[in-house]
Short mmCIF file of C-alpha atoms and ligand atoms in Angstrom, two decimals:
data_model
loop_
_atom_site.label_atom_id
_atom_site.label_comp_id
_atom_site.label_asym_id
_atom_site.label_seq_id
_atom_site.Cartn_x
_atom_site.Cartn_y
_atom_site.Cartn_z
CA UNK A 1 82.25 189.08 103.13
CA UNK A 2 79.53 190.36 105.00
CA UNK A 3 76.59 188.63 106.77
CA UNK A 4 74.49 190.74 104.88
CA UNK A 5 76.25 190.73 101.55
CA UNK A 6 75.63 186.95 101.72
CA UNK A 7 72.49 186.98 103.12
CA UNK A 8 71.43 188.95 99.98
CA UNK A 9 73.39 187.22 97.33
CA UNK A 10 71.70 183.68 98.86
CA UNK A 11 68.26 184.77 98.92
CA UNK A 12 68.56 186.30 95.96
CA UNK A 13 69.14 182.93 94.38
CA UNK A 14 67.06 180.49 96.14
CA UNK A 15 64.43 182.45 96.84
CA UNK A 16 61.61 180.74 93.67
CA UNK A 17 58.30 180.69 92.75
CA UNK A 18 59.07 176.53 91.89
CA UNK A 19 60.12 175.99 95.56
CA UNK A 20 57.32 177.39 97.25
CA UNK A 21 54.70 175.42 95.04
CA UNK A 22 57.24 172.60 95.91
CA UNK A 23 56.63 173.20 99.35
CA UNK A 24 52.62 173.81 99.32
CA UNK A 25 51.76 170.35 97.00
CA UNK A 26 54.38 168.28 98.93
CA UNK A 27 51.87 169.03 101.93
CA UNK A 28 49.29 166.61 100.73
CA UNK A 29 50.42 162.92 100.43
CA UNK A 30 51.99 162.49 103.61
CA UNK A 31 51.72 159.50 105.76
CA UNK A 32 55.43 159.35 107.55
CA UNK A 33 56.11 161.98 109.62
CA UNK A 34 58.25 164.93 108.77
CA UNK A 35 61.65 165.49 110.19
CA UNK A 36 61.86 167.56 113.50
CA UNK A 37 62.64 171.29 113.47
CA UNK A 38 61.17 174.04 112.90
CA UNK A 39 60.17 176.20 109.60
CA UNK A 40 60.30 179.14 110.60
CA UNK A 41 58.40 182.49 108.94
CA UNK A 42 55.98 181.21 105.35
CA UNK A 43 58.20 181.88 102.51
CA UNK A 44 61.16 183.39 104.09
CA UNK A 45 61.27 180.83 107.13
CA UNK A 46 64.35 180.96 109.13
CA UNK A 47 67.03 182.45 106.82
CA UNK A 48 67.24 185.65 108.89
CA UNK A 49 68.16 183.55 111.68
CA UNK A 50 70.66 181.69 109.51
CA UNK A 51 72.25 185.05 108.57
CA UNK A 52 72.04 187.02 111.55
CA UNK A 53 74.49 185.31 113.46
CA UNK A 54 77.30 183.11 112.20
CA UNK A 55 75.76 180.42 110.07
CA UNK A 56 78.25 177.50 111.77
CA UNK A 57 76.82 178.43 114.81
CA UNK A 58 72.77 178.28 113.31
CA UNK A 59 73.60 174.89 111.99
CA UNK A 60 74.72 173.39 115.54
CA UNK A 61 72.47 174.76 117.38
CA UNK A 62 69.80 173.40 115.15
CA UNK A 63 71.63 169.78 115.59
CA UNK A 64 71.58 170.51 119.21
CA UNK A 65 67.76 170.72 119.51
CA UNK A 66 66.51 168.42 117.29
CA UNK A 67 69.21 165.53 116.64
CA UNK A 68 70.50 164.92 113.14
CA UNK A 69 67.54 165.03 111.03
CA UNK A 70 66.18 167.96 111.11
CA UNK A 71 63.80 170.35 108.83
CA UNK A 72 63.99 173.73 108.48
CA UNK A 73 63.25 176.47 105.52
CA UNK A 74 65.49 178.67 104.98
CA UNK A 75 66.79 180.61 101.26
CA UNK A 76 63.38 180.38 100.15
CA UNK A 77 63.08 176.07 100.24
CA UNK A 78 61.91 173.78 102.74
CA UNK A 79 64.90 171.49 103.18
CA UNK A 80 66.27 168.63 105.49
CA UNK A 81 69.44 168.61 107.33
CA UNK A 82 71.57 165.90 107.70
CA UNK A 83 74.87 165.47 109.66
CA UNK A 84 75.54 161.77 110.67
CA UNK A 85 78.15 159.71 108.62
CA UNK A 86 74.85 156.88 108.23
CA UNK A 87 73.13 159.78 106.68
CA UNK A 88 75.42 161.53 104.28
CA UNK A 89 76.55 157.64 103.12
CA UNK A 90 72.55 157.19 101.70
CA UNK A 91 72.09 160.56 100.59
CA UNK A 92 75.22 160.72 98.46
CA UNK A 93 76.95 157.37 98.38
CA UNK A 94 74.13 154.36 98.34
CA UNK A 95 70.93 156.45 97.61
CA UNK A 96 72.19 158.94 94.98
CA UNK A 97 70.09 158.32 92.38
CA UNK A 98 67.21 159.23 94.24
CA UNK A 99 69.12 163.03 95.47
CA UNK A 100 70.28 165.03 92.88
CA UNK A 101 72.62 168.23 92.66
CA UNK A 102 71.14 171.21 92.77
CA UNK A 103 72.27 174.85 92.05
CA UNK A 104 70.33 178.23 91.69
CA UNK A 105 69.66 178.59 87.89
CA UNK A 106 71.90 181.56 88.03
CA UNK A 107 74.66 179.92 88.69
CA UNK A 108 74.41 177.31 86.58
CA UNK A 109 74.07 179.63 83.91
CA UNK A 110 77.11 181.53 85.02
CA UNK A 111 79.28 178.46 84.90
CA UNK A 112 77.45 176.98 81.98
CA UNK A 113 74.41 174.59 82.05
CA UNK A 114 76.50 171.74 80.66
CA UNK A 115 78.73 171.38 83.03
CA UNK A 116 79.35 168.19 84.95
CA UNK A 117 77.99 170.05 88.60
CA UNK A 118 74.23 169.99 87.64
CA UNK A 119 73.72 166.45 85.29
CA UNK A 120 73.13 163.03 87.37
CA UNK A 121 72.80 159.68 84.75
CA UNK A 122 74.78 158.62 81.80
CA UNK A 123 76.12 162.25 80.47
CA UNK A 124 77.42 163.05 84.01
CA UNK A 125 78.54 159.30 83.84
CA UNK A 126 80.67 160.29 80.71
CA UNK A 127 82.12 163.75 81.93
CA UNK A 128 82.90 162.01 84.95
CA UNK A 129 84.94 159.22 83.20
CA UNK A 130 86.67 162.22 81.36
CA UNK A 131 87.46 164.80 84.35
CA UNK A 132 88.41 161.58 86.33
CA UNK A 133 90.85 160.13 83.56
CA UNK A 134 93.13 163.74 83.30
CA UNK A 135 92.94 164.30 86.97
CA UNK A 136 94.23 160.75 88.28
CA UNK A 137 97.82 159.92 89.90
CA UNK A 138 99.36 158.96 86.67
CA UNK A 139 97.87 161.28 84.64
CA UNK A 140 99.13 164.31 87.27
CA UNK A 141 102.47 162.74 87.99
CA UNK A 142 103.76 163.65 84.63
CA UNK A 143 102.96 167.29 85.70
CA UNK A 144 104.44 167.48 88.98
CA UNK A 145 107.67 169.58 88.40
CA UNK A 146 105.49 172.50 86.05
CA UNK A 147 103.65 172.48 89.65
CA UNK A 148 106.50 172.95 91.42
CA UNK A 149 108.20 175.95 88.83
CA UNK A 150 104.56 177.71 89.63
CA UNK A 151 105.25 177.09 93.28
CA UNK A 152 108.51 178.23 93.23
CA UNK A 153 108.30 181.46 91.07
CA UNK A 154 105.14 182.28 93.09
CA UNK A 155 106.85 182.00 96.67
CA UNK A 156 109.75 184.01 95.35
CA UNK A 157 107.10 187.25 94.08
CA UNK A 158 106.00 187.20 97.79
CA UNK A 159 109.60 187.78 98.85
CA UNK A 160 110.27 190.31 101.76
CA UNK A 161 106.67 191.41 100.79
CA UNK A 162 103.59 191.99 102.71
CA UNK A 163 101.03 189.59 100.59
CA UNK A 164 97.16 188.84 100.77
CA UNK A 165 96.94 184.77 101.25
CA UNK A 166 94.27 184.45 99.97
CA UNK A 167 94.77 186.54 96.70
CA UNK A 168 98.22 184.77 95.92
CA UNK A 169 96.61 181.35 96.89
CA UNK A 170 94.22 181.58 94.07
CA UNK A 171 96.83 183.19 91.49
CA UNK A 172 98.61 179.72 92.19
CA UNK A 173 95.95 177.53 92.01
CA UNK A 174 94.92 178.99 89.18
CA UNK A 175 97.73 178.85 87.67
CA UNK A 176 98.11 174.99 88.43
CA UNK A 177 94.39 174.80 87.30
CA UNK A 178 95.30 175.95 83.71
CA UNK A 179 98.96 173.69 83.66
CA UNK A 180 96.21 170.78 84.08
CA UNK A 181 93.51 171.87 82.10
CA UNK A 182 95.03 173.62 79.43
CA UNK A 183 98.27 172.22 79.00
CA UNK A 184 100.64 174.86 77.43
CA UNK A 185 98.11 176.54 76.14
CA UNK A 186 96.81 177.90 79.02
CA UNK A 187 100.21 179.76 79.33
CA UNK A 188 99.72 181.35 76.21
CA UNK A 189 96.75 182.56 77.10
CA UNK A 190 96.63 183.31 81.28
CA UNK A 191 96.18 186.76 81.63
CA UNK A 192 93.54 187.13 79.53
CA UNK A 193 91.69 184.56 80.83
CA UNK A 194 92.52 185.65 84.36
CA UNK A 195 90.53 188.92 83.68
CA UNK A 196 88.06 186.79 82.56
CA UNK A 197 87.79 184.93 85.73
CA UNK A 198 87.97 187.69 88.20
CA UNK A 199 84.84 189.34 86.35
CA UNK A 200 82.61 185.84 85.73
CA UNK A 201 83.62 185.67 90.13
CA UNK A 202 82.25 188.75 90.70
CA UNK A 203 79.29 188.69 88.77
CA UNK A 204 78.97 184.99 90.35
CA UNK A 205 78.71 186.46 94.10
CA UNK A 206 76.57 189.54 93.25
CA UNK A 207 72.31 189.35 92.76
CA UNK A 208 71.74 187.63 89.18
CA UNK A 209 70.51 190.76 87.55
CA UNK A 210 71.13 190.37 83.56
CA UNK A 211 70.43 194.16 83.06
CA UNK A 212 73.48 196.66 81.45
CA UNK A 213 75.91 197.61 84.01
CA UNK A 214 75.45 194.99 87.02
CA UNK A 215 77.99 192.58 87.72
CA UNK A 216 76.02 189.93 86.74
CA UNK A 217 75.84 191.22 83.12
CA UNK A 218 79.59 191.93 83.11
CA UNK A 219 80.28 188.17 84.08
CA UNK A 220 77.93 186.96 81.03
CA UNK A 221 79.91 188.97 79.02
CA UNK A 222 83.58 187.59 80.46
CA UNK A 223 82.04 183.81 80.46
CA UNK A 224 81.21 184.28 76.51
CA UNK A 225 84.88 185.99 76.57
CA UNK A 226 86.59 183.10 78.26
CA UNK A 227 84.19 180.52 75.62
CA UNK A 228 85.81 182.84 72.62
CA UNK A 229 89.71 181.97 73.74
CA UNK A 230 88.46 178.22 74.36
CA UNK A 231 87.08 177.88 70.67
CA UNK A 232 90.60 179.32 69.37
CA UNK A 233 92.21 177.21 71.79
CA UNK A 234 89.95 173.73 70.16
CA UNK A 235 89.88 174.77 67.13
CA UNK A 236 94.14 175.50 66.93
CA UNK A 237 94.03 171.27 68.53
CA UNK A 238 92.13 170.26 66.55
CA UNK A 239 94.66 171.49 62.72
CA UNK A 240 97.35 169.85 64.79
CA UNK A 241 95.58 167.06 65.26
CA UNK A 242 97.24 167.32 68.58
CA UNK A 243 96.22 164.92 71.38
CA UNK A 244 97.21 165.93 74.59
CA UNK A 245 96.73 164.09 78.23
CA UNK A 246 95.34 166.78 79.77
CA UNK A 247 91.87 167.82 80.58
CA UNK A 248 91.08 169.27 77.47
CA UNK A 249 92.55 166.79 75.92
CA UNK A 250 90.73 164.20 77.59
CA UNK A 251 87.57 165.97 76.52
CA UNK A 252 88.54 166.27 72.51
CA UNK A 253 88.93 162.44 72.90
CA UNK A 254 87.09 161.75 69.63
CA UNK A 255 84.81 158.81 71.21
CA UNK A 256 83.60 160.48 73.57
CA UNK A 257 81.89 163.66 70.80
CA UNK A 258 81.30 166.55 73.08
CA UNK A 259 80.00 169.47 71.41
CA UNK A 260 82.02 172.72 72.18
CA UNK A 261 80.07 173.75 73.85
CA UNK A 262 79.64 171.10 76.26
CA UNK A 263 83.92 171.51 76.53
CA UNK A 264 83.23 175.04 77.51
CA UNK A 265 81.14 174.63 79.67
CA UNK A 266 83.36 171.87 81.64
CA UNK A 267 86.56 173.90 81.28
CA UNK A 268 85.14 176.94 82.33
CA UNK A 269 83.16 174.84 85.23
CA UNK A 270 86.17 172.77 86.66
CA UNK A 271 88.65 175.55 86.47
CA UNK A 272 86.56 177.64 88.72
CA UNK A 273 86.12 174.67 91.05
CA UNK A 274 89.46 174.31 91.32
CA UNK A 275 90.72 177.82 92.24
CA UNK A 276 88.77 179.27 95.58
CA UNK A 277 88.91 175.66 96.85
CA UNK A 278 92.26 175.20 96.86
CA UNK A 279 92.98 178.33 98.05
CA UNK A 280 91.13 178.85 100.58
CA UNK A 281 92.33 175.52 102.17
CA UNK A 282 96.16 176.83 101.31
CA UNK A 283 95.16 179.97 103.17
CA UNK A 284 94.08 177.78 106.75
CA UNK A 285 97.20 176.02 106.35
CA UNK A 286 99.58 178.76 106.50
CA UNK A 287 97.18 180.49 109.50
CA UNK A 288 97.33 177.11 111.28
CA UNK A 289 101.19 176.10 111.33
CA UNK A 290 102.03 179.99 112.08
CA UNK A 291 99.78 179.21 115.32
CA UNK A 292 101.45 175.88 116.02
CA UNK A 293 105.08 176.02 115.98
CA UNK A 294 105.85 172.84 116.92
CA UNK A 295 103.36 171.25 114.10
CA UNK A 296 105.56 173.76 111.60
CA UNK A 297 108.92 172.40 113.11
CA UNK A 298 107.75 168.83 112.24
CA UNK A 299 106.25 169.97 108.97
CA UNK A 300 110.20 171.99 108.39
CA UNK A 301 111.92 168.77 108.86
CA UNK A 302 109.89 166.04 107.29
CA UNK A 303 110.12 168.78 104.05
CA UNK A 304 114.11 169.14 104.81
CA UNK A 305 114.98 165.76 105.07
CA UNK A 306 113.75 165.23 101.64
CA UNK A 307 115.03 168.18 100.28
CA UNK A 308 118.54 166.76 101.89
CA UNK A 309 118.34 163.44 99.68
CA UNK A 310 118.15 165.45 96.77
CA UNK A 311 121.69 167.32 96.96
CA UNK A 312 123.43 165.86 93.73
CA UNK A 313 121.93 166.23 90.25
CA UNK A 314 117.95 166.40 90.50
CA UNK A 315 117.05 168.65 92.58
CA UNK A 316 113.36 168.43 91.76
CA UNK A 317 110.89 167.00 93.73
CA UNK A 318 108.65 163.80 92.23
CA UNK A 319 105.46 162.24 92.69
CA UNK A 320 107.21 159.52 94.93
CA UNK A 321 108.64 162.38 97.14
CA UNK A 322 105.11 163.53 97.46
CA UNK A 323 103.71 160.09 98.29
CA UNK A 324 105.99 160.41 101.65
CA UNK A 325 105.36 163.32 102.96
CA UNK A 326 103.03 161.90 105.91
CA UNK A 327 103.23 164.59 108.30
CA UNK A 328 102.25 166.69 106.02
CA UNK A 329 99.52 165.21 104.62
CA UNK A 330 97.84 164.52 108.49
CA UNK A 331 98.55 168.24 108.77
CA UNK A 332 96.51 168.83 105.25
CA UNK A 333 93.62 165.78 106.44
CA UNK A 334 93.29 168.47 109.98
CA UNK A 335 93.30 171.75 107.97
CA UNK A 336 90.31 170.06 105.93
CA UNK A 337 88.76 169.10 109.14
CA UNK A 338 89.05 172.14 111.07
CA UNK A 339 88.34 174.59 108.75
CA UNK A 340 85.58 172.25 106.49
CA UNK A 341 85.92 175.25 103.70
CA UNK A 342 82.53 173.53 102.25
CA UNK A 343 80.15 173.80 105.30
CA UNK A 344 77.55 171.69 103.43
CA UNK A 345 76.42 170.83 100.44
CA UNK A 346 73.03 170.59 98.54
CA UNK A 347 70.69 167.71 96.95
CA UNK A 348 66.87 167.78 96.37
CA UNK A 349 65.18 164.77 96.33
CA UNK A 350 64.06 163.25 92.90
CA UNK A 351 60.82 161.98 94.75
CA UNK A 352 59.56 161.09 98.14
CA UNK A 353 61.65 159.66 100.15
CA UNK A 354 61.41 157.58 103.40
CA UNK A 355 64.56 158.25 105.71
CA UNK A 356 64.88 156.96 108.72
CA UNK A 357 61.30 156.90 109.85
CA UNK A 358 60.66 159.83 108.21
CA UNK A 359 59.07 161.65 104.87
CA UNK A 360 61.39 163.57 102.95
CA UNK A 361 59.53 165.24 100.30
CA UNK A 362 59.99 165.54 96.37
CA UNK A 363 61.81 168.51 95.54
CA UNK A 364 62.86 169.17 99.17
CA UNK A 365 66.29 170.52 99.28
CA UNK A 366 68.80 167.77 101.73
CA UNK A 367 71.94 169.25 103.17
CA UNK A 368 74.57 167.31 103.57
CA UNK A 369 76.33 169.26 106.85
CA UNK A 370 79.81 168.26 106.49
CA UNK A 371 81.48 170.98 108.48
CA UNK A 372 78.68 169.38 111.74
CA UNK A 373 80.08 165.86 111.07
CA UNK A 374 83.54 166.71 110.69
CA UNK A 375 83.21 168.93 113.82
CA UNK A 376 81.14 166.29 116.38
CA UNK A 377 82.77 164.85 119.49
CA UNK A 378 81.47 161.51 118.30
CA UNK A 379 83.65 161.52 115.66
CA UNK A 380 86.27 163.61 116.12
CA UNK A 381 87.19 164.08 120.33
CA UNK A 382 88.02 167.76 121.14
CA UNK A 383 86.60 168.58 118.10
CA UNK A 384 88.04 172.08 118.18
CA UNK A 385 91.64 171.45 118.94
CA UNK A 386 93.57 171.34 115.68
CA UNK A 387 96.34 168.59 116.37
CA UNK A 388 96.53 166.56 112.69
CA UNK A 389 98.11 163.32 114.77
CA UNK A 390 94.58 162.04 115.39
CA UNK A 391 94.92 161.19 111.61
CA UNK A 392 97.77 158.67 112.25
CA UNK A 393 94.15 156.73 112.87
CA UNK A 394 92.41 156.63 109.82
CA UNK A 395 88.94 158.17 110.22
CA UNK A 396 86.09 155.69 110.04
CA UNK A 397 83.90 155.59 106.82
CA UNK A 398 81.79 158.91 106.22
CA UNK A 399 82.62 160.75 109.16
CA UNK A 400 85.70 162.84 106.86
CA UNK A 401 84.05 164.42 103.77
CA UNK A 402 86.57 167.32 102.81
CA UNK A 403 85.94 165.91 99.06
CA UNK A 404 82.37 164.56 99.43
CA UNK A 405 81.10 160.86 98.64
CA UNK A 406 79.87 159.46 95.97
CA UNK A 407 78.89 159.85 92.47
CA UNK A 408 79.92 163.65 92.94
CA UNK A 409 83.44 163.83 95.49
CA UNK A 410 85.43 165.72 93.86
CA UNK A 411 87.44 163.96 91.02
CA UNK A 412 90.57 166.73 91.34
CA UNK A 413 91.12 165.65 94.98
CA UNK A 414 94.47 164.29 93.88
CA UNK A 415 95.30 167.53 92.54
CA UNK A 416 94.60 169.74 95.24
CA UNK A 417 96.64 167.25 97.40
CA UNK A 418 99.68 167.11 95.54
CA UNK A 419 100.02 171.60 94.73
CA UNK A 420 99.50 171.99 98.16
CA UNK A 421 102.09 169.46 99.42
CA UNK A 422 104.55 170.93 96.65
CA UNK A 423 103.46 174.46 97.84
CA UNK A 424 104.19 173.80 101.59
CA UNK A 425 107.96 171.96 100.71
CA UNK A 426 109.34 175.17 99.21
CA UNK A 427 106.92 176.98 101.82
CA UNK A 428 108.53 175.84 104.75
CA UNK A 429 111.87 174.22 103.92
CA UNK A 430 113.16 178.33 102.74
CA UNK A 431 110.96 180.77 104.15
CA UNK A 432 109.75 182.05 107.63
CA UNK A 433 106.70 184.27 107.89
CA UNK A 434 104.16 186.16 110.36
CA UNK A 435 100.83 187.32 110.45
CA UNK A 436 100.58 191.37 110.31
CA UNK A 437 97.18 192.62 112.09
CA UNK A 438 94.24 190.91 113.23
CA UNK A 439 93.90 187.15 111.81
CA UNK A 440 91.32 185.22 114.35
CA UNK A 441 87.95 186.44 113.07
CA UNK A 442 86.49 184.69 109.69
CA UNK A 443 84.59 185.87 106.87
CA UNK A 444 81.94 183.94 105.21
CA UNK A 445 82.35 184.00 100.99
CA UNK A 446 81.16 181.03 99.46
CA UNK A 447 83.88 179.66 101.33
CA UNK A 448 84.98 180.36 105.11
CA UNK A 449 88.32 182.41 104.82
CA UNK A 450 90.73 183.80 107.73
CA UNK A 451 89.51 187.63 107.73
CA UNK A 452 90.79 189.84 105.11
CA UNK A 453 92.33 186.87 103.46
CA UNK A 454 95.10 186.86 105.92
CA UNK A 455 98.01 189.15 105.26
CA UNK A 456 101.65 188.40 105.83
CA UNK A 457 104.65 188.74 105.65
CA UNK A 458 107.20 186.35 103.94
CA UNK A 459 111.24 186.12 104.35
CA UNK A 460 113.56 184.28 103.87
CA UNK A 461 115.09 181.38 106.50
CA UNK A 462 118.35 182.17 107.54
C1 HEM B 501 90.98 171.27 98.61
C2 HEM B 501 90.63 171.65 97.50
C3 HEM B 501 89.10 171.00 97.12
C4 HEM B 501 88.17 170.97 97.42
C5 HEM B 501 87.83 171.11 99.71
C6 HEM B 501 86.57 170.11 97.06
C7 HEM B 501 85.60 170.01 97.39
C8 HEM B 501 84.88 169.09 96.44
C9 HEM B 501 83.69 168.89 97.10
C10 HEM B 501 82.93 168.78 98.46
C11 HEM B 501 83.11 168.45 96.02
C12 HEM B 501 81.60 167.48 96.29
C13 HEM B 501 80.72 168.18 96.56
C14 HEM B 501 78.73 167.73 95.96
O1 HEM B 501 79.13 166.75 96.22
O2 HEM B 501 78.48 168.52 96.24
C15 HEM B 501 83.46 169.20 94.79
C16 HEM B 501 83.79 168.35 93.26
C17 HEM B 501 84.32 168.28 92.89
N1 HEM B 501 85.23 168.99 91.74
FE1 HEM B 501 86.53 169.61 94.28
N2 HEM B 501 87.37 170.34 95.49
C18 HEM B 501 88.62 170.49 95.81
C19 HEM B 501 89.29 170.82 94.47
C20 HEM B 501 89.59 170.65 93.07
C21 HEM B 501 90.13 170.43 91.93
C22 HEM B 501 91.69 170.98 92.25
C23 HEM B 501 89.08 170.53 91.62
C24 HEM B 501 89.84 170.02 89.78
C25 HEM B 501 91.11 170.15 89.34
C26 HEM B 501 87.95 170.12 91.15
C27 HEM B 501 86.88 169.39 90.76
C28 HEM B 501 85.63 169.71 90.86
C29 HEM B 501 84.50 169.24 90.08
C30 HEM B 501 85.12 169.19 89.27
C31 HEM B 501 83.39 168.64 91.59
C32 HEM B 501 82.26 167.97 90.07
C33 HEM B 501 81.73 166.71 90.25
C34 HEM B 501 80.67 166.28 90.11
O3 HEM B 501 79.95 166.75 90.44
O4 HEM B 501 81.34 164.85 89.80
N3 HEM B 501 88.16 170.17 92.79
N4 HEM B 501 84.76 169.20 95.09
C1 NAG B 502 98.66 160.48 70.09
O1 NAG B 502 98.09 159.57 68.75
C2 NAG B 502 98.99 158.94 68.66
C3 NAG B 502 98.58 158.31 67.31
O2 NAG B 502 97.02 157.77 67.26
C4 NAG B 502 98.74 157.76 69.72
O3 NAG B 502 100.28 156.55 68.98
C5 NAG B 502 99.55 157.96 70.75
O4 NAG B 502 99.44 157.53 71.94
C6 NAG B 502 99.15 159.34 71.45
N1 NAG B 502 98.92 159.81 72.39
C7 NAG B 502 98.74 159.80 73.51
C8 NAG B 502 99.30 161.13 74.66
O5 NAG B 502 97.07 159.71 73.68
C1 NAG B 503 82.32 156.47 101.44
O1 NAG B 503 81.65 155.75 101.32
C2 NAG B 503 81.47 154.55 101.44
C3 NAG B 503 80.26 153.42 101.49
O2 NAG B 503 79.42 153.80 102.58
C4 NAG B 503 82.58 153.89 102.46
O3 NAG B 503 82.92 152.95 102.28
C5 NAG B 503 83.73 155.16 101.94
O4 NAG B 503 84.69 154.95 103.06
C6 NAG B 503 83.24 156.42 101.99
N1 NAG B 503 84.24 157.72 102.34
C7 NAG B 503 84.87 158.10 102.81
C8 NAG B 503 86.05 159.34 102.36
O5 NAG B 503 84.49 158.19 104.02
#
């Protein structure tokens, strides 16, 4: 996506009168100083500066100028950016109750206002228990071979073709998400659900104008359709008195008592959170492996060894196999660090907060800058270098946060790592690939992505 598009989109999402009011009213009660930084023009702040250049360059130059806690005014809101591990720990973990998640209203409506991302407190804790129960190692252990079949099928369909890596990885991650959320019921409705998601996503990234014909309008309709399909699945499961171990089963567990609407909002939201994140990480891995043949060789050797052990009866991967892939796991970690697909996240101060001698006024946004933390030479020497061996030593607390930390950290991280490992096992043992066309550029959609989604040509190894 072009910067201009991103710019319009984000502006439209964030510029809001409430933000401006909060900004004005907070001015009266300052005792402590605000963090250093510049606020730019009234109202539009520094949004132009942000989107007239690579956003990562914008953040990095700010941090260089003002230090690890700074104020700015972007996207219609005054905000504080933080980029030290200490500060990230405070905002995400130790003082998380003072910083609530915040999303544009249009995105809440599209994913469903009752979805886990948007809540704090008891309701959030209850949902989180149910989500963790479905995605903890004990639960996802049982679906390793199903994930493997999906991976094998995907790779076979790319063989000999010129494919768009990101598009194909989206399909893979979507199919795995459906499996883990809806079990076998997902397969039944797969194509319908998939087309609804493609429409939903287009609207999610568009101007939030709900008039007939707009992308936003179409995606609100697709959302309704998704909820209807889920309603069907739920009522069949109720009738059959089935208890499943997938996420829907966890949500329907009787003691918990969620309404159908709450279930639908969360199912739709979780699948959304699972797909493009995992797909873009996989796309970056395919690129980095192609660019670093010596790393690829090490990964292929590690995976070949696992494959060779399996001559004999059971030729399927097990959970234990995936926990025995240290080299490949470090490639995933290093990719998560270098690519930092979620450059930052958003919180909002629920009251005036004192922070390292500064005031963060109530209502201001707070942005932990994951990418800057991951690219600081204090935390990772020669940060721009792709070097998986750096993870032979565990990173220090709160210097490596690809899945966030604290009460809202990613409950799908084990599943994400599992599905990436399984795909890499088959990719590196059976195939070779080359990138087609220019691939040094980065595109900034919701997530950073290699130029054009990384077209590749894949063929069987001899
Ligand atoms: C490599 C892929 C992934 C990455 C990098 C990733 C990253 C993240 C991060 C950084 C957060 C926290 C955001 C914040 O604190 O504001 C998060 C939250 C979340 N992720 Fe993931 N994620 C990935 C895959 C998945 C998958 C596969 C699932 C589901 C199966 C998932 C479900 C969720 C959910 C439900 C939340 C919200 C948790 C809450 O608010 O309590 N993610 N993810
Ligand atoms: C399903 O329900 C039965 C009877 O209530 C119970 O014994 C069994 O453990 C449940 N299975 C799962 C996977 O929860
Ligand atoms: C999350 O924060 C806790 C408390 O500071 C820390 O012990 C832990 O290592 C952090 N997690 C990560 C992934 O850095």
